[in-house]
Protein backbone atom coordinates (compact mmCIF):
# COMPACT_ATOMS: atom_id res chain seq x y z
CA MET A 1 -165.26 -142.74 -64.13
CA HIS A 2 -163.01 -142.20 -67.01
CA ALA A 3 -159.27 -140.01 -66.85
CA ILE A 4 -157.33 -138.79 -69.53
CA ILE A 5 -153.55 -138.10 -68.59
CA LEU A 6 -151.03 -135.72 -70.22
CA ALA A 7 -148.19 -137.91 -70.94
CA GLY A 8 -146.12 -135.66 -73.59
CA GLY A 9 -144.15 -133.64 -71.67
CA ARG A 10 -140.24 -133.45 -72.86
CA GLY A 11 -138.99 -133.18 -68.60
CA SER A 12 -136.69 -130.65 -69.89
CA ARG A 13 -136.14 -128.58 -66.24
CA LEU A 14 -135.26 -132.37 -65.50
CA LEU A 15 -132.60 -133.26 -67.20
CA PRO A 16 -130.78 -135.39 -67.13
CA TYR A 17 -132.82 -137.65 -65.44
CA THR A 18 -135.01 -137.50 -68.93
CA ARG A 19 -132.52 -137.57 -71.68
CA ASN A 20 -133.42 -141.89 -72.32
CA ARG A 21 -137.21 -141.63 -70.74
CA PRO A 22 -139.87 -140.17 -70.37
CA LYS A 23 -140.82 -138.63 -67.67
CA PRO A 24 -144.12 -140.38 -66.56
CA LEU A 25 -141.30 -143.31 -66.58
CA MET A 26 -139.75 -142.02 -63.52
CA THR A 27 -139.56 -143.84 -60.70
CA LEU A 28 -140.37 -143.29 -56.97
CA GLY A 29 -139.03 -146.51 -55.18
CA ARG A 30 -140.88 -149.45 -56.59
CA TYR A 31 -143.02 -147.68 -58.82
CA SER A 32 -142.87 -144.63 -62.05
CA ILE A 33 -144.93 -141.83 -61.38
CA LEU A 34 -147.74 -142.54 -64.18
CA GLU A 35 -147.76 -145.89 -62.14
CA ILE A 36 -148.99 -144.54 -59.74
CA LEU A 37 -151.43 -142.40 -60.25
CA LEU A 38 -152.88 -145.62 -62.13
CA ARG A 39 -152.34 -147.49 -59.65
CA ARG A 40 -154.14 -144.97 -57.33
CA LEU A 41 -157.38 -144.49 -60.17
CA ARG A 42 -158.68 -147.19 -59.66
CA SER A 43 -158.97 -147.58 -56.32
CA CYS A 44 -160.41 -144.93 -56.55
CA GLY A 45 -162.63 -146.93 -58.94
CA PHE A 46 -161.70 -145.25 -62.39
CA GLU A 47 -161.82 -148.73 -65.46
CA ARG A 48 -159.92 -146.43 -68.15
CA ALA A 49 -157.58 -144.43 -68.38
CA THR A 50 -156.49 -142.73 -71.83
CA LEU A 51 -152.91 -141.53 -71.75
CA CYS A 52 -152.07 -138.94 -74.19
CA ILE A 53 -148.40 -139.93 -75.53
CA ALA A 54 -145.46 -137.75 -77.70
CA HIS A 55 -142.19 -137.95 -76.47
CA LEU A 56 -141.11 -141.62 -75.91
CA GLY A 57 -144.60 -142.26 -75.92
CA ASP A 58 -143.59 -145.57 -77.30
CA MET A 59 -141.78 -145.63 -74.24
CA ILE A 60 -145.27 -145.40 -71.99
CA ARG A 61 -147.42 -147.62 -74.37
CA ASP A 62 -144.66 -150.54 -74.01
CA GLU A 63 -144.77 -150.30 -70.60
CA PHE A 64 -148.71 -150.23 -69.90
CA GLY A 65 -150.05 -151.28 -72.71
CA ASP A 66 -153.50 -152.15 -72.11
CA GLY A 67 -153.61 -151.41 -68.79
CA ALA A 68 -154.87 -154.95 -67.73
CA ARG A 69 -151.84 -155.97 -65.02
CA LEU A 70 -152.92 -152.73 -63.19
CA GLY A 71 -157.39 -154.03 -63.89
CA LEU A 72 -157.86 -150.75 -66.23
CA ALA A 73 -158.77 -150.16 -69.52
CA ILE A 74 -155.77 -147.94 -70.55
CA ASP A 75 -155.56 -146.49 -74.56
CA TYR A 76 -153.14 -144.28 -76.06
CA CYS A 77 -153.35 -140.97 -78.53
CA ILE A 78 -150.49 -139.14 -79.66
CA ASP A 79 -149.91 -135.10 -79.79
CA GLU A 80 -147.51 -134.67 -82.54
CA PRO A 81 -145.94 -132.96 -82.81
CA PRO A 82 -146.50 -131.38 -78.91
CA CYS A 83 -149.34 -128.07 -78.83
CA GLY A 84 -149.62 -127.25 -75.65
CA THR A 85 -151.16 -128.48 -72.71
CA ALA A 86 -155.41 -128.67 -73.64
CA ALA A 87 -154.06 -129.19 -77.82
CA PRO A 88 -153.88 -133.14 -76.41
CA LEU A 89 -157.87 -133.31 -75.17
CA ARG A 90 -158.74 -132.79 -79.33
CA GLN A 91 -157.55 -136.68 -80.00
CA VAL A 92 -159.24 -138.16 -76.94
CA PRO A 93 -161.26 -141.28 -79.29
CA ASP A 94 -164.76 -141.77 -77.14
CA TRP A 95 -165.29 -139.37 -74.73
CA HIS A 96 -168.05 -138.54 -73.78
CA THR A 97 -168.81 -138.29 -70.27
CA PRO A 98 -167.36 -135.89 -67.35
CA ALA A 99 -163.74 -137.20 -66.86
CA VAL A 100 -160.63 -136.45 -64.05
CA VAL A 101 -158.05 -134.54 -67.09
CA MET A 102 -154.24 -133.83 -65.08
CA ASN A 103 -150.32 -133.58 -66.01
CA ALA A 104 -148.15 -136.92 -65.75
CA ASP A 105 -146.07 -135.91 -63.31
CA ILE A 106 -147.79 -135.20 -59.68
CA LEU A 107 -148.03 -136.53 -56.75
CA THR A 108 -150.84 -136.67 -55.26
CA ALA A 109 -153.08 -138.33 -52.56
CA VAL A 110 -156.67 -136.40 -53.93
CA ASP A 111 -159.44 -138.75 -53.52
CA PHE A 112 -160.24 -138.41 -57.52
CA ALA A 113 -163.61 -140.30 -56.82
CA HIS A 114 -164.89 -137.09 -54.50
CA LEU A 115 -163.84 -134.80 -57.21
CA HIS A 116 -165.34 -135.82 -59.85
CA ARG A 117 -168.51 -136.30 -58.34
CA ILE A 118 -168.71 -132.58 -56.82
CA HIS A 119 -167.50 -130.95 -60.65
CA VAL A 120 -170.57 -133.33 -61.87
CA GLU A 121 -172.41 -131.99 -59.68
CA SER A 122 -171.49 -128.15 -60.04
CA GLY A 123 -172.89 -127.58 -63.37
CA CYS A 124 -169.73 -126.35 -64.85
CA LEU A 125 -168.23 -127.18 -67.80
CA LEU A 126 -164.59 -127.79 -66.35
CA SER A 127 -163.23 -128.23 -62.64
CA VAL A 128 -160.16 -126.71 -61.78
CA ALA A 129 -158.55 -128.89 -58.61
CA VAL A 130 -157.09 -125.41 -56.23
CA ARG A 131 -153.88 -125.32 -53.99
CA ARG A 132 -153.49 -122.96 -51.07
CA ARG A 133 -149.57 -121.94 -50.73
CA GLU A 134 -148.00 -119.78 -49.13
CA VAL A 135 -145.59 -117.95 -51.06
CA PRO A 136 -143.15 -115.12 -48.64
CA MET A 137 -141.90 -112.04 -50.24
CA ASP A 138 -138.10 -110.70 -49.93
CA LEU A 139 -139.68 -107.75 -50.32
CA GLY A 140 -141.75 -105.37 -48.37
CA VAL A 141 -145.62 -104.65 -49.93
CA LEU A 142 -147.89 -101.72 -50.23
CA HIS A 143 -151.30 -100.67 -50.21
CA VAL A 144 -151.01 -97.90 -52.76
CA ALA A 145 -154.52 -96.41 -53.87
CA ALA A 146 -154.92 -92.60 -55.14
CA GLY A 147 -151.44 -92.51 -55.81
CA GLN A 148 -150.80 -92.93 -51.83
CA VAL A 149 -148.87 -95.60 -49.83
CA ARG A 150 -152.30 -96.90 -47.05
CA ALA A 151 -150.34 -99.71 -45.55
CA ILE A 152 -146.51 -101.82 -45.73
CA TRP A 153 -146.06 -105.47 -44.40
CA GLU A 154 -142.96 -105.52 -44.43
CA LYS A 155 -141.85 -109.16 -46.71
CA PRO A 156 -144.62 -110.96 -45.88
CA THR A 157 -145.61 -114.74 -46.34
CA LEU A 158 -149.24 -114.21 -48.95
CA ALA A 159 -151.71 -117.01 -48.98
CA VAL A 160 -152.33 -117.31 -52.91
CA ASP A 161 -154.35 -120.71 -54.87
CA VAL A 162 -152.20 -122.37 -56.99
CA SER A 163 -153.65 -124.40 -59.93
CA SER A 164 -152.25 -128.86 -59.12
CA GLY A 165 -152.33 -129.33 -62.95
CA MET A 166 -155.85 -131.49 -61.68
CA TYR A 167 -159.46 -130.85 -63.31
CA VAL A 168 -162.54 -132.46 -64.44
CA ILE A 169 -163.61 -131.35 -67.84
CA ASP A 170 -166.70 -132.21 -70.21
CA PRO A 171 -166.07 -133.75 -74.00
CA VAL A 172 -167.88 -129.95 -74.77
CA VAL A 173 -165.35 -127.69 -74.24
CA ARG A 174 -163.30 -129.57 -76.87
CA GLU A 175 -164.25 -127.89 -79.36
CA LEU A 176 -162.75 -125.00 -77.59
CA ILE A 177 -159.45 -125.81 -79.01
CA PRO A 178 -158.78 -125.06 -82.04
CA ALA A 179 -157.06 -127.60 -84.15
CA GLY A 180 -153.46 -127.27 -85.89
CA VAL A 181 -152.42 -124.37 -82.72
CA THR A 182 -150.86 -123.79 -79.20
CA VAL A 183 -153.08 -124.66 -77.02
CA ASP A 184 -152.37 -124.56 -73.21
CA MET A 185 -154.48 -125.18 -69.73
CA PRO A 186 -155.49 -121.64 -69.52
CA ASP A 187 -155.91 -120.67 -72.59
CA LEU A 188 -158.54 -123.82 -72.24
CA ILE A 189 -160.24 -121.67 -68.72
CA GLU A 190 -159.63 -118.13 -70.23
CA SER A 191 -161.83 -119.75 -73.08
CA LEU A 192 -164.57 -120.52 -71.05
CA ILE A 193 -164.61 -117.15 -68.66
CA ASP A 194 -164.60 -115.15 -71.69
CA SER A 195 -168.12 -117.22 -73.25
CA GLY A 196 -169.32 -117.32 -69.31
CA GLU A 197 -169.20 -120.03 -68.19
CA ASP A 198 -168.54 -121.20 -65.08
CA VAL A 199 -165.34 -122.71 -64.53
CA TYR A 200 -166.01 -124.79 -60.48
CA ALA A 201 -162.40 -124.64 -58.68
CA TYR A 202 -162.09 -127.18 -56.45
CA ARG A 203 -160.80 -126.54 -53.22
CA PHE A 204 -158.07 -129.96 -51.60
CA ALA A 205 -155.73 -130.46 -48.64
CA ASP A 206 -154.52 -133.18 -49.54
CA ALA A 207 -150.78 -133.88 -49.79
CA TRP A 208 -149.81 -132.83 -53.47
CA HIS A 209 -146.55 -132.27 -55.29
CA ASP A 210 -145.43 -130.87 -58.40
CA ILE A 211 -142.76 -133.06 -59.63
CA GLY A 212 -141.48 -130.58 -62.85
CA THR A 213 -137.68 -130.19 -60.94
CA PRO A 214 -135.49 -131.80 -59.53
CA ALA A 215 -135.88 -130.28 -56.38
CA GLY A 216 -139.64 -131.65 -56.00
CA TYR A 217 -139.16 -134.81 -57.68
CA ALA A 218 -136.70 -135.00 -54.61
CA ALA A 219 -139.48 -134.31 -52.12
CA ALA A 220 -141.99 -136.10 -53.48
CA GLU A 221 -139.99 -139.36 -53.36
CA ARG A 222 -138.73 -138.72 -50.17
CA GLU A 223 -143.33 -138.15 -48.82
CA PHE A 224 -143.65 -141.24 -51.05
CA LEU A 225 -140.96 -143.55 -49.67
CA ALA A 226 -141.66 -142.54 -46.64
CA ASP A 227 -146.26 -143.50 -46.28
CA PRO A 228 -146.21 -145.23 -50.35
CA GLU A 229 -150.17 -146.43 -49.23
CA HIS A 230 -151.07 -143.09 -48.01
CA TYR A 231 -150.88 -142.27 -52.55
CA LEU A 232 -151.00 -146.19 -53.94
CA THR A 233 -154.43 -146.27 -52.39
CA ALA A 234 -157.61 -143.90 -51.27
CA ALA A 235 -158.88 -143.70 -48.20
CA ASP A 236 -162.37 -144.30 -46.94
CA ARG A 237 -163.13 -141.46 -45.42
CA PRO A 238 -166.11 -139.40 -45.52
CA ARG A 239 -166.66 -136.29 -46.96
CA ASP A 240 -169.39 -133.12 -45.58
CA GLY A 241 -169.47 -131.81 -48.66
CA HIS A 242 -167.95 -129.10 -49.79
CA PRO A 243 -167.81 -125.16 -50.36
CA VAL A 244 -170.12 -123.44 -52.72
CA LEU A 245 -169.51 -122.61 -56.02
CA GLU A 246 -166.39 -120.45 -56.58
CA ALA A 247 -166.54 -119.53 -60.54
CA ARG A 248 -165.18 -116.70 -62.45
């Protein structure tokens, strides 16, 4: 199996941590964020990882080389100048089968092999790993219809589905990514939907942390140090199926 990791961001929200090193090389304990992802992918049965690099990319290449020390075949593509989170996919070499695609600032215990398998079974060209998030509201929320207030909820907590920054993508979708312009993952997903393609929603409840802010970094570090093996090694646990296709 093949994974593509988007590791070219500047990490501006994490300054000053990222002033002299790329965000994927920030550490959680003894490992960098990127190494934790790579080790987990290997434990899930992945053999190859393509790292899409840009900002301080030579530091990432120097750290991981060809991936031999991690038991992975690692190759690289350079997103220069940076053109969004989806545009680097145009440059991935030798990509012929569905690949797990993810941001490089994630700490997760997701079973990547299961995510990949469910995507293939769905028959969709793209799957999004979806996490349910509880969002507290500090205001009264109204249900308004036909110019009338039908109901009011005072400061409710709303459950919303959010993109986790993890996907499985078939290589044919590169045809929807124009060259020379900025294309982000939401743009690619909307292009698929607009063209009549189903986009699969892979719901998961495994641990997941977005390390995009200092607060997110601190929370991820705390959780990782409490139980490193939970994130480094895929658990051998049964799966009893998965929700049916949730597209559009």
